[in-house]
Amino acid sequence: MKSIKLIKSEFAEKLDLLIAPEIKAGFPSPAEDYLHDSLDFNRDLIRHPEATFYGRVDGDSMVDAGICDGDIAVIDRSVEPQHNDVIVAYVNGEFTIKYLDLSHKEEGFIELRPANQNFKPIRIDANDKFEVWGVVVWTIKNWKR
């Protein structure tokens, strides 16, 4: 079931973000070849820095949701989990990343649903040691492995 490895979150530097100029109908200005802005993970991706962690995904149980082996999940522990959120859960001593399915709560259990038909849902009932560790708010992919 282990499918995510937690990583300490620290971003001290801003990254340059290249923005293509607008397409104009007149003659382009050489001075407008490129516009620069910065991408600051703390400002742009992180709402609650003290409650945000990163996790490297290990496995392919969420591949149909676009979350693949080696991706980095940005996990916010201060976000209240909702039905169908992608969460990181701590279940019986192991971490996993899955969809949170609360549709059976009235029946006394919930499910953690994978996004891959080759994996079965994990049923959670009162006998399980279970905690929603955090809600996945972003994923970061490496397209050139």
mmCIF file of N, CA and C in Angstrom:
data_model
loop_
_atom_site.group_PDB
_atom_site.id
_atom_site.type_symbol
_atom_site.label_atom_id
_atom_site.label_comp_id
_atom_site.label_asym_id
_atom_site.label_seq_id
_atom_site.Cartn_x
_atom_site.Cartn_y
_atom_site.Cartn_z
ATOM 1 N N MET A 1 0.820 -1.192 0.000
ATOM 2 C CA MET A 1 0.000 0.000 0.000
ATOM 3 C C MET A 1 0.864 1.257 0.000
ATOM 4 N N LYS A 2 2.099 1.169 0.428
ATOM 5 C CA LYS A 2 2.962 2.352 0.523
ATOM 6 C C LYS A 2 3.134 2.963 -0.855
ATOM 7 N N SER A 3 2.642 4.200 -1.032
ATOM 8 C CA SER A 3 2.710 4.786 -2.357
ATOM 9 C C SER A 3 3.125 6.252 -2.369
ATOM 10 N N ILE A 4 3.647 6.760 -1.256
ATOM 11 C CA ILE A 4 4.138 8.129 -1.259
ATOM 12 C C ILE A 4 5.237 8.277 -0.218
ATOM 13 N N LYS A 5 6.298 8.983 -0.586
ATOM 14 C CA LYS A 5 7.406 9.259 0.327
ATOM 15 C C LYS A 5 7.398 10.753 0.610
ATOM 16 N N LEU A 6 7.353 11.142 1.872
ATOM 17 C CA LEU A 6 7.257 12.555 2.235
ATOM 18 C C LEU A 6 8.612 13.250 2.118
ATOM 19 N N ILE A 7 8.571 14.512 1.704
ATOM 20 C CA ILE A 7 9.765 15.320 1.484
ATOM 21 C C ILE A 7 9.583 16.629 2.231
ATOM 22 N N LYS A 8 10.630 17.116 2.864
ATOM 23 C CA LYS A 8 10.576 18.410 3.545
ATOM 24 C C LYS A 8 10.374 19.520 2.515
ATOM 25 N N SER A 9 9.555 20.510 2.861
ATOM 26 C CA SER A 9 9.263 21.587 1.912
ATOM 27 C C SER A 9 10.050 22.834 2.240
ATOM 28 N N GLU A 10 10.965 23.188 1.347
ATOM 29 C CA GLU A 10 11.719 24.430 1.481
ATOM 30 C C GLU A 10 12.027 24.963 0.097
ATOM 31 N N PHE A 11 11.519 26.147 -0.195
ATOM 32 C CA PHE A 11 11.855 26.842 -1.427
ATOM 33 C C PHE A 11 12.302 28.233 -1.037
ATOM 34 N N ALA A 12 13.576 28.509 -1.174
ATOM 35 C CA ALA A 12 14.113 29.801 -0.770
ATOM 36 C C ALA A 12 14.299 30.736 -1.959
ATOM 37 N N GLU A 13 14.323 30.196 -3.167
ATOM 38 C CA GLU A 13 14.597 31.019 -4.332
ATOM 39 C C GLU A 13 13.389 31.099 -5.245
ATOM 40 N N LYS A 14 13.329 32.214 -5.976
ATOM 41 C CA LYS A 14 12.319 32.370 -7.006
ATOM 42 C C LYS A 14 12.917 31.871 -8.312
ATOM 43 N N LEU A 15 12.103 31.266 -9.151
ATOM 44 C CA LEU A 15 12.550 30.799 -10.450
ATOM 45 C C LEU A 15 12.051 31.757 -11.511
ATOM 46 N N ASP A 16 12.900 32.054 -12.508
ATOM 47 C CA ASP A 16 12.462 32.912 -13.597
ATOM 48 C C ASP A 16 11.429 32.190 -14.434
ATOM 49 N N LEU A 17 10.398 32.904 -14.809
ATOM 50 C CA LEU A 17 9.333 32.364 -15.624
ATOM 51 C C LEU A 17 9.308 33.157 -16.918
ATOM 52 N N LEU A 18 9.518 32.469 -18.030
ATOM 53 C CA LEU A 18 9.538 33.121 -19.329
ATOM 54 C C LEU A 18 8.122 33.173 -19.861
ATOM 55 N N ILE A 19 7.677 34.344 -20.260
ATOM 56 C CA ILE A 19 6.334 34.510 -20.788
ATOM 57 C C ILE A 19 6.462 34.981 -22.218
ATOM 58 N N ALA A 20 5.829 34.286 -23.153
ATOM 59 C CA ALA A 20 5.873 34.694 -24.559
ATOM 60 C C ALA A 20 5.086 35.988 -24.725
ATOM 61 N N PRO A 21 5.563 36.878 -25.589
ATOM 62 C CA PRO A 21 4.838 38.129 -25.791
ATOM 63 C C PRO A 21 3.503 37.891 -26.474
ATOM 64 N N GLU A 22 2.621 38.875 -26.382
ATOM 65 C CA GLU A 22 1.330 38.788 -27.050
ATOM 66 C C GLU A 22 1.542 38.768 -28.548
ATOM 67 N N ILE A 23 0.641 38.160 -29.277
ATOM 68 C CA ILE A 23 0.717 38.163 -30.734
ATOM 69 C C ILE A 23 0.059 39.453 -31.212
ATOM 70 N N LYS A 24 0.818 40.239 -31.978
ATOM 71 C CA LYS A 24 0.321 41.538 -32.434
ATOM 72 C C LYS A 24 0.175 41.531 -33.947
ATOM 73 N N ALA A 25 -0.705 42.374 -34.431
ATOM 74 C CA ALA A 25 -0.942 42.451 -35.862
ATOM 75 C C ALA A 25 0.017 43.409 -36.560
ATOM 76 N N GLY A 26 0.702 44.261 -35.809
ATOM 77 C CA GLY A 26 1.644 45.221 -36.396
ATOM 78 C C GLY A 26 3.050 44.660 -36.407
ATOM 79 N N PHE A 27 4.040 45.571 -36.470
ATOM 80 C CA PHE A 27 5.436 45.161 -36.451
ATOM 81 C C PHE A 27 5.882 44.940 -35.010
ATOM 82 N N PRO A 28 6.554 43.820 -34.728
ATOM 83 C CA PRO A 28 6.989 43.549 -33.347
ATOM 84 C C PRO A 28 8.150 44.452 -32.941
ATOM 85 N N SER A 29 8.213 44.761 -31.670
ATOM 86 C CA SER A 29 9.310 45.541 -31.122
ATOM 87 C C SER A 29 10.390 44.589 -30.634
ATOM 88 N N PRO A 30 11.669 44.802 -31.022
ATOM 89 C CA PRO A 30 12.741 43.926 -30.541
ATOM 90 C C PRO A 30 12.863 43.937 -29.025
ATOM 91 N N ALA A 31 12.451 45.018 -28.386
ATOM 92 C CA ALA A 31 12.532 45.103 -26.924
ATOM 93 C C ALA A 31 11.513 44.212 -26.251
ATOM 94 N N GLU A 32 10.501 43.764 -26.987
ATOM 95 C CA GLU A 32 9.446 42.935 -26.396
ATOM 96 C C GLU A 32 9.631 41.456 -26.719
ATOM 97 N N ASP A 33 10.857 41.060 -27.056
ATOM 98 C CA ASP A 33 11.075 39.665 -27.424
ATOM 99 C C ASP A 33 10.612 38.707 -26.339
ATOM 100 N N TYR A 34 10.953 39.018 -25.109
ATOM 101 C CA TYR A 34 10.550 38.150 -24.000
ATOM 102 C C TYR A 34 10.202 39.004 -22.794
ATOM 103 N N LEU A 35 9.193 38.594 -22.092
ATOM 104 C CA LEU A 35 8.843 39.237 -20.833
ATOM 105 C C LEU A 35 9.235 38.295 -19.719
ATOM 106 N N HIS A 36 9.727 38.825 -18.633
ATOM 107 C CA HIS A 36 10.139 37.981 -17.517
ATOM 108 C C HIS A 36 9.260 38.252 -16.299
ATOM 109 N N ASP A 37 8.936 37.214 -15.619
ATOM 110 C CA ASP A 37 8.249 37.269 -14.341
ATOM 111 C C ASP A 37 8.967 36.235 -13.492
ATOM 112 N N SER A 38 8.534 36.036 -12.295
ATOM 113 C CA SER A 38 9.158 34.991 -11.493
ATOM 114 C C SER A 38 8.095 34.041 -10.984
ATOM 115 N N LEU A 39 8.502 32.807 -10.826
ATOM 116 C CA LEU A 39 7.646 31.784 -10.249
ATOM 117 C C LEU A 39 8.177 31.531 -8.853
ATOM 118 N N ASP A 40 7.385 31.847 -7.880
ATOM 119 C CA ASP A 40 7.755 31.672 -6.490
ATOM 120 C C ASP A 40 6.825 30.618 -5.902
ATOM 121 N N PHE A 41 7.362 29.436 -5.641
ATOM 122 C CA PHE A 41 6.525 28.351 -5.135
ATOM 123 C C PHE A 41 5.779 28.764 -3.872
ATOM 124 N N ASN A 42 6.439 29.476 -2.997
ATOM 125 C CA ASN A 42 5.776 29.890 -1.758
ATOM 126 C C ASN A 42 4.593 30.803 -2.030
ATOM 127 N N ARG A 43 4.711 31.685 -3.007
ATOM 128 C CA ARG A 43 3.631 32.613 -3.326
ATOM 129 C C ARG A 43 2.575 31.972 -4.226
ATOM 130 N N ASP A 44 2.997 31.195 -5.226
ATOM 131 C CA ASP A 44 2.097 30.720 -6.268
ATOM 132 C C ASP A 44 1.448 29.362 -5.998
ATOM 133 N N LEU A 45 2.096 28.499 -5.252
ATOM 134 C CA LEU A 45 1.556 27.158 -5.028
ATOM 135 C C LEU A 45 1.161 26.885 -3.580
ATOM 136 N N ILE A 46 1.706 27.635 -2.653
ATOM 137 C CA ILE A 46 1.558 27.304 -1.239
ATOM 138 C C ILE A 46 0.702 28.358 -0.537
ATOM 139 N N ARG A 47 -0.463 27.957 -0.063
ATOM 140 C CA ARG A 47 -1.313 28.877 0.697
ATOM 141 C C ARG A 47 -0.967 28.857 2.178
ATOM 142 N N HIS A 48 -0.584 27.697 2.675
ATOM 143 C CA HIS A 48 -0.314 27.524 4.108
ATOM 144 C C HIS A 48 1.062 26.880 4.278
ATOM 145 N N PRO A 49 2.143 27.676 4.216
ATOM 146 C CA PRO A 49 3.501 27.112 4.251
ATOM 147 C C PRO A 49 3.785 26.238 5.465
ATOM 148 N N GLU A 50 3.263 26.624 6.624
ATOM 149 C CA GLU A 50 3.539 25.849 7.837
ATOM 150 C C GLU A 50 2.856 24.481 7.828
ATOM 151 N N ALA A 51 1.868 24.298 6.951
ATOM 152 C CA ALA A 51 1.117 23.038 6.911
ATOM 153 C C ALA A 51 1.311 22.292 5.596
ATOM 154 N N THR A 52 2.267 22.730 4.772
ATOM 155 C CA THR A 52 2.443 22.137 3.447
ATOM 156 C C THR A 52 3.696 21.273 3.399
ATOM 157 N N PHE A 53 3.541 20.120 2.792
ATOM 158 C CA PHE A 53 4.616 19.146 2.644
ATOM 159 C C PHE A 53 4.620 18.649 1.212
ATOM 160 N N TYR A 54 5.677 17.980 0.843
ATOM 161 C CA TYR A 54 5.803 17.401 -0.481
ATOM 162 C C TYR A 54 5.958 15.905 -0.329
ATOM 163 N N GLY A 55 5.434 15.173 -1.296
ATOM 164 C CA GLY A 55 5.577 13.726 -1.282
ATOM 165 C C GLY A 55 5.897 13.225 -2.674
ATOM 166 N N ARG A 56 6.876 12.343 -2.781
ATOM 167 C CA ARG A 56 7.198 11.739 -4.079
ATOM 168 C C ARG A 56 6.367 10.466 -4.225
ATOM 169 N N VAL A 57 5.585 10.418 -5.298
ATOM 170 C CA VAL A 57 4.680 9.298 -5.543
ATOM 171 C C VAL A 57 5.493 8.074 -5.936
ATOM 172 N N ASP A 58 5.152 6.951 -5.330
ATOM 173 C CA ASP A 58 5.819 5.683 -5.587
ATOM 174 C C ASP A 58 4.756 4.672 -6.007
ATOM 175 N N GLY A 59 4.661 4.392 -7.293
ATOM 176 C CA GLY A 59 3.665 3.446 -7.782
ATOM 177 C C GLY A 59 2.722 4.100 -8.770
ATOM 178 N N ASP A 60 1.808 3.296 -9.314
ATOM 179 C CA ASP A 60 0.926 3.803 -10.363
ATOM 180 C C ASP A 60 -0.558 3.600 -10.074
ATOM 181 N N SER A 61 -0.928 3.595 -8.807
ATOM 182 C CA SER A 61 -2.341 3.407 -8.465
ATOM 183 C C SER A 61 -3.193 4.629 -8.803
ATOM 184 N N MET A 62 -2.574 5.785 -9.093
ATOM 185 C CA MET A 62 -3.332 7.007 -9.413
ATOM 186 C C MET A 62 -3.039 7.503 -10.834
ATOM 187 N N VAL A 63 -2.530 6.627 -11.672
ATOM 188 C CA VAL A 63 -2.082 7.019 -13.007
ATOM 189 C C VAL A 63 -3.220 7.581 -13.867
ATOM 190 N N ASP A 64 -4.438 7.080 -13.736
ATOM 191 C CA ASP A 64 -5.545 7.583 -14.545
ATOM 192 C C ASP A 64 -6.022 8.960 -14.090
ATOM 193 N N ALA A 65 -5.533 9.423 -12.948
ATOM 194 C CA ALA A 65 -5.789 10.795 -12.494
ATOM 195 C C ALA A 65 -4.638 11.706 -12.914
ATOM 196 N N GLY A 66 -3.665 11.142 -13.639
ATOM 197 C CA GLY A 66 -2.514 11.925 -14.077
ATOM 198 C C GLY A 66 -1.422 12.023 -13.028
ATOM 199 N N ILE A 67 -1.524 11.239 -11.973
ATOM 200 C CA ILE A 67 -0.511 11.232 -10.911
ATOM 201 C C ILE A 67 0.303 9.951 -11.087
ATOM 202 N N CYS A 68 1.563 10.113 -11.487
ATOM 203 C CA CYS A 68 2.389 8.975 -11.888
ATOM 204 C C CYS A 68 3.564 8.760 -10.944
ATOM 205 N N ASP A 69 4.161 7.593 -11.063
ATOM 206 C CA ASP A 69 5.346 7.237 -10.295
ATOM 207 C C ASP A 69 6.411 8.312 -10.484
ATOM 208 N N GLY A 70 6.947 8.836 -9.390
ATOM 209 C CA GLY A 70 7.985 9.846 -9.444
ATOM 210 C C GLY A 70 7.475 11.275 -9.375
ATOM 211 N N ASP A 71 6.173 11.492 -9.578
ATOM 212 C CA ASP A 71 5.620 12.849 -9.464
ATOM 213 C C ASP A 71 5.747 13.335 -8.030
ATOM 214 N N ILE A 72 5.726 14.641 -7.869
ATOM 215 C CA ILE A 72 5.762 15.230 -6.539
ATOM 216 C C ILE A 72 4.382 15.789 -6.232
ATOM 217 N N ALA A 73 3.809 15.367 -5.119
ATOM 218 C CA ALA A 73 2.507 15.865 -4.668
ATOM 219 C C ALA A 73 2.748 16.970 -3.649
ATOM 220 N N VAL A 74 2.046 18.080 -3.821
ATOM 221 C CA VAL A 74 2.075 19.171 -2.850
ATOM 222 C C VAL A 74 0.872 18.936 -1.938
ATOM 223 N N ILE A 75 1.139 18.700 -0.658
ATOM 224 C CA ILE A 75 0.124 18.249 0.294
ATOM 225 C C ILE A 75 -0.101 19.318 1.352
ATOM 226 N N ASP A 76 -1.343 19.765 1.478
ATOM 227 C CA ASP A 76 -1.694 20.787 2.468
ATOM 228 C C ASP A 76 -2.476 20.117 3.588
ATOM 229 N N ARG A 77 -1.892 20.114 4.777
ATOM 230 C CA ARG A 77 -2.522 19.463 5.921
ATOM 231 C C ARG A 77 -3.615 20.315 6.557
ATOM 232 N N SER A 78 -3.709 21.598 6.179
ATOM 233 C CA SER A 78 -4.710 22.467 6.788
ATOM 234 C C SER A 78 -6.022 22.504 6.007
ATOM 235 N N VAL A 79 -6.051 21.890 4.821
ATOM 236 C CA VAL A 79 -7.264 21.866 4.007
ATOM 237 C C VAL A 79 -8.189 20.768 4.513
ATOM 238 N N GLU A 80 -9.457 21.116 4.686
ATOM 239 C CA GLU A 80 -10.463 20.140 5.131
ATOM 240 C C GLU A 80 -10.765 19.180 3.976
ATOM 241 N N PRO A 81 -10.549 17.873 4.161
ATOM 242 C CA PRO A 81 -10.788 16.927 3.063
ATOM 243 C C PRO A 81 -12.280 16.815 2.738
ATOM 244 N N GLN A 82 -12.566 16.779 1.449
ATOM 245 C CA GLN A 82 -13.931 16.637 0.946
ATOM 246 C C GLN A 82 -14.044 15.352 0.122
ATOM 247 N N HIS A 83 -15.266 14.917 -0.086
ATOM 248 C CA HIS A 83 -15.543 13.757 -0.931
ATOM 249 C C HIS A 83 -14.889 13.949 -2.306
ATOM 250 N N ASN A 84 -14.189 12.944 -2.768
ATOM 251 C CA ASN A 84 -13.496 12.896 -4.061
ATOM 252 C C ASN A 84 -12.206 13.711 -4.128
ATOM 253 N N ASP A 85 -11.753 14.296 -3.024
ATOM 254 C CA ASP A 85 -10.430 14.923 -3.011
ATOM 255 C C ASP A 85 -9.362 13.845 -3.144
ATOM 256 N N VAL A 86 -8.237 14.197 -3.738
ATOM 257 C CA VAL A 86 -7.065 13.327 -3.697
ATOM 258 C C VAL A 86 -6.378 13.635 -2.375
ATOM 259 N N ILE A 87 -6.171 12.597 -1.586
ATOM 260 C CA ILE A 87 -5.594 12.774 -0.251
ATOM 261 C C ILE A 87 -4.377 11.882 -0.072
ATOM 262 N N VAL A 88 -3.593 12.233 0.926
ATOM 263 C CA VAL A 88 -2.575 11.317 1.444
ATOM 264 C C VAL A 88 -3.134 10.828 2.767
ATOM 265 N N ALA A 89 -3.250 9.525 2.886
ATOM 266 C CA ALA A 89 -3.810 8.909 4.086
ATOM 267 C C ALA A 89 -2.757 8.055 4.770
ATOM 268 N N TYR A 90 -2.882 7.979 6.081
ATOM 269 C CA TYR A 90 -2.039 7.080 6.872
ATOM 270 C C TYR A 90 -2.960 5.956 7.334
ATOM 271 N N VAL A 91 -2.758 4.766 6.780
ATOM 272 C CA VAL A 91 -3.644 3.632 7.032
ATOM 273 C C VAL A 91 -2.839 2.471 7.590
ATOM 274 N N ASN A 92 -3.160 2.088 8.823
ATOM 275 C CA ASN A 92 -2.530 0.919 9.452
ATOM 276 C C ASN A 92 -1.006 0.937 9.310
ATOM 277 N N GLY A 93 -0.413 2.101 9.539
ATOM 278 C CA GLY A 93 1.043 2.218 9.567
ATOM 279 C C GLY A 93 1.701 2.540 8.243
ATOM 280 N N GLU A 94 0.930 2.778 7.177
ATOM 281 C CA GLU A 94 1.513 3.085 5.877
ATOM 282 C C GLU A 94 0.820 4.281 5.245
ATOM 283 N N PHE A 95 1.587 5.037 4.447
ATOM 284 C CA PHE A 95 1.026 6.154 3.698
ATOM 285 C C PHE A 95 0.545 5.676 2.335
ATOM 286 N N THR A 96 -0.534 6.289 1.855
ATOM 287 C CA THR A 96 -1.026 6.024 0.513
ATOM 288 C C THR A 96 -1.664 7.285 -0.051
ATOM 289 N N ILE A 97 -1.712 7.384 -1.345
ATOM 290 C CA ILE A 97 -2.361 8.513 -2.019
ATOM 291 C C ILE A 97 -3.519 7.962 -2.836
ATOM 292 N N LYS A 98 -4.732 8.465 -2.568
ATOM 293 C CA LYS A 98 -5.943 7.955 -3.219
ATOM 294 C C LYS A 98 -7.031 9.022 -3.207
ATOM 295 N N TYR A 99 -8.123 8.750 -3.943
ATOM 296 C CA TYR A 99 -9.330 9.569 -3.838
ATOM 297 C C TYR A 99 -10.047 9.208 -2.543
ATOM 298 N N LEU A 100 -10.596 10.205 -1.864
ATOM 299 C CA LEU A 100 -11.382 9.992 -0.656
ATOM 300 C C LEU A 100 -12.843 9.816 -1.060
ATOM 301 N N ASP A 101 -13.411 8.655 -0.774
ATOM 302 C CA ASP A 101 -14.807 8.355 -1.111
ATOM 303 C C ASP A 101 -15.616 8.260 0.178
ATOM 304 N N LEU A 102 -16.427 9.278 0.425
ATOM 305 C CA LEU A 102 -17.247 9.338 1.641
ATOM 306 C C LEU A 102 -18.681 8.877 1.414
ATOM 307 N N SER A 103 -18.973 8.304 0.243
ATOM 308 C CA SER A 103 -20.352 7.956 -0.097
ATOM 309 C C SER A 103 -20.928 6.822 0.759
ATOM 310 N N HIS A 104 -20.099 6.079 1.470
ATOM 311 C CA HIS A 104 -20.583 4.975 2.311
ATOM 312 C C HIS A 104 -20.497 5.301 3.805
ATOM 313 N N LYS A 105 -20.282 6.546 4.128
ATOM 314 C CA LYS A 105 -20.106 6.953 5.527
ATOM 315 C C LYS A 105 -21.304 6.570 6.389
ATOM 316 N N GLU A 106 -22.514 6.721 5.845
ATOM 317 C CA GLU A 106 -23.746 6.345 6.582
ATOM 318 C C GLU A 106 -23.793 4.851 6.872
ATOM 319 N N GLU A 107 -23.098 4.058 6.064
ATOM 320 C CA GLU A 107 -23.060 2.606 6.243
ATOM 321 C C GLU A 107 -21.940 2.175 7.194
ATOM 322 N N GLY A 108 -21.146 3.135 7.683
ATOM 323 C CA GLY A 108 -20.119 2.829 8.668
ATOM 324 C C GLY A 108 -18.724 2.614 8.117
ATOM 325 N N PHE A 109 -18.498 2.943 6.858
ATOM 326 C CA PHE A 109 -17.147 2.821 6.315
ATOM 327 C C PHE A 109 -16.945 3.883 5.236
ATOM 328 N N ILE A 110 -15.682 4.118 4.917
ATOM 329 C CA ILE A 110 -15.327 4.960 3.779
ATOM 330 C C ILE A 110 -14.383 4.155 2.902
ATOM 331 N N GLU A 111 -14.106 4.663 1.721
ATOM 332 C CA GLU A 111 -13.172 3.981 0.831
ATOM 333 C C GLU A 111 -12.122 4.959 0.318
ATOM 334 N N LEU A 112 -10.966 4.421 0.089
ATOM 335 C CA LEU A 112 -9.902 5.134 -0.593
ATOM 336 C C LEU A 112 -9.825 4.502 -1.974
ATOM 337 N N ARG A 113 -10.116 5.304 -2.991
ATOM 338 C CA ARG A 113 -10.237 4.780 -4.353
ATOM 339 C C ARG A 113 -8.999 5.109 -5.193
ATOM 340 N N PRO A 114 -8.455 4.089 -5.833
ATOM 341 C CA PRO A 114 -7.346 4.321 -6.759
ATOM 342 C C PRO A 114 -7.879 4.871 -8.079
ATOM 343 N N ALA A 115 -6.993 5.382 -8.903
ATOM 344 C CA ALA A 115 -7.337 5.829 -10.251
ATOM 345 C C ALA A 115 -6.597 4.928 -11.237
ATOM 346 N N ASN A 116 -6.815 3.645 -11.073
ATOM 347 C CA ASN A 116 -6.208 2.629 -11.931
ATOM 348 C C ASN A 116 -7.031 1.362 -11.723
ATOM 349 N N GLN A 117 -7.617 0.850 -12.777
ATOM 350 C CA GLN A 117 -8.500 -0.316 -12.651
ATOM 351 C C GLN A 117 -7.793 -1.583 -12.179
ATOM 352 N N ASN A 118 -6.474 -1.601 -12.185
ATOM 353 C CA ASN A 118 -5.714 -2.760 -11.719
ATOM 354 C C ASN A 118 -5.583 -2.802 -10.196
ATOM 355 N N PHE A 119 -6.086 -1.773 -9.509
ATOM 356 C CA PHE A 119 -6.023 -1.704 -8.054
ATOM 357 C C PHE A 119 -7.433 -1.678 -7.482
ATOM 358 N N LYS A 120 -7.593 -2.273 -6.314
ATOM 359 C CA LYS A 120 -8.898 -2.294 -5.648
ATOM 360 C C LYS A 120 -8.980 -1.154 -4.633
ATOM 361 N N PRO A 121 -10.205 -0.670 -4.376
ATOM 362 C CA PRO A 121 -10.384 0.329 -3.321
ATOM 363 C C PRO A 121 -9.975 -0.240 -1.965
ATOM 364 N N ILE A 122 -9.560 0.646 -1.087
ATOM 365 C CA ILE A 122 -9.227 0.257 0.283
ATOM 366 C C ILE A 122 -10.415 0.652 1.158
ATOM 367 N N ARG A 123 -11.012 -0.321 1.797
ATOM 368 C CA ARG A 123 -12.158 -0.061 2.665
ATOM 369 C C ARG A 123 -11.641 0.254 4.068
ATOM 370 N N ILE A 124 -12.120 1.366 4.629
ATOM 371 C CA ILE A 124 -11.707 1.809 5.958
ATOM 372 C C ILE A 124 -12.921 1.748 6.879
ATOM 373 N N ASP A 125 -12.789 1.001 7.974
ATOM 374 C CA ASP A 125 -13.872 0.973 8.961
ATOM 375 C C ASP A 125 -13.295 1.256 10.346
ATOM 376 N N ALA A 126 -14.104 1.115 11.359
ATOM 377 C CA ALA A 126 -13.711 1.489 12.724
ATOM 378 C C ALA A 126 -12.512 0.695 13.245
ATOM 379 N N ASN A 127 -12.232 -0.472 12.690
ATOM 380 C CA ASN A 127 -11.114 -1.297 13.156
ATOM 381 C C ASN A 127 -9.764 -0.855 12.599
ATOM 382 N N ASP A 128 -9.772 0.024 11.602
ATOM 383 C CA ASP A 128 -8.524 0.475 10.983
ATOM 384 C C ASP A 128 -7.963 1.695 11.700
ATOM 385 N N LYS A 129 -6.634 1.769 11.730
ATOM 386 C CA LYS A 129 -5.967 2.989 12.185
ATOM 387 C C LYS A 129 -5.857 3.869 10.957
ATOM 388 N N PHE A 130 -6.629 4.955 10.938
ATOM 389 C CA PHE A 130 -6.762 5.763 9.736
ATOM 390 C C PHE A 130 -6.701 7.244 10.067
ATOM 391 N N GLU A 131 -5.969 7.995 9.233
ATOM 392 C CA GLU A 131 -5.926 9.448 9.351
ATOM 393 C C GLU A 131 -5.759 10.036 7.955
ATOM 394 N N VAL A 132 -6.565 11.053 7.648
ATOM 395 C CA VAL A 132 -6.298 11.826 6.441
ATOM 396 C C VAL A 132 -5.123 12.716 6.803
ATOM 397 N N TRP A 133 -3.974 12.436 6.212
ATOM 398 C CA TRP A 133 -2.760 13.156 6.570
ATOM 399 C C TRP A 133 -2.727 14.530 5.923
ATOM 400 N N GLY A 134 -3.315 14.646 4.724
ATOM 401 C CA GLY A 134 -3.365 15.929 4.030
ATOM 402 C C GLY A 134 -4.066 15.802 2.698
ATOM 403 N N VAL A 135 -4.394 16.947 2.115
ATOM 404 C CA VAL A 135 -5.073 16.998 0.819
ATOM 405 C C VAL A 135 -4.051 17.412 -0.240
ATOM 406 N N VAL A 136 -4.036 16.696 -1.351
ATOM 407 C CA VAL A 136 -3.136 17.028 -2.456
ATOM 408 C C VAL A 136 -3.730 18.228 -3.190
ATOM 409 N N VAL A 137 -2.964 19.324 -3.239
ATOM 410 C CA VAL A 137 -3.445 20.548 -3.879
ATOM 411 C C VAL A 137 -2.765 20.801 -5.224
ATOM 412 N N TRP A 138 -1.601 20.223 -5.458
ATOM 413 C CA TRP A 138 -0.868 20.343 -6.717
ATOM 414 C C TRP A 138 -0.065 19.072 -6.936
ATOM 415 N N THR A 139 0.287 18.821 -8.171
ATOM 416 C CA THR A 139 1.303 17.809 -8.468
ATOM 417 C C THR A 139 2.324 18.440 -9.406
ATOM 418 N N ILE A 140 3.551 17.994 -9.285
ATOM 419 C CA ILE A 140 4.651 18.469 -10.113
ATOM 420 C C ILE A 140 5.200 17.263 -10.855
ATOM 421 N N LYS A 141 5.317 17.368 -12.178
ATOM 422 C CA LYS A 141 5.738 16.246 -13.016
ATOM 423 C C LYS A 141 7.121 16.495 -13.605
ATOM 424 N N ASN A 142 7.836 15.419 -13.829
ATOM 425 C CA ASN A 142 9.082 15.458 -14.571
ATOM 426 C C ASN A 142 8.809 14.799 -15.907
ATOM 427 N N TRP A 143 8.739 15.577 -16.974
ATOM 428 C CA TRP A 143 8.410 15.055 -18.291
ATOM 429 C C TRP A 143 9.635 14.473 -19.006
ATOM 430 N N LYS A 144 10.802 14.698 -18.492
ATOM 431 C CA LYS A 144 12.030 14.233 -19.137
ATOM 432 C C LYS A 144 12.786 13.338 -18.165
ATOM 433 N N ARG A 145 12.413 12.098 -18.080
ATOM 434 C CA ARG A 145 13.029 11.164 -17.120
ATOM 435 C C ARG A 145 14.189 10.443 -17.727
#
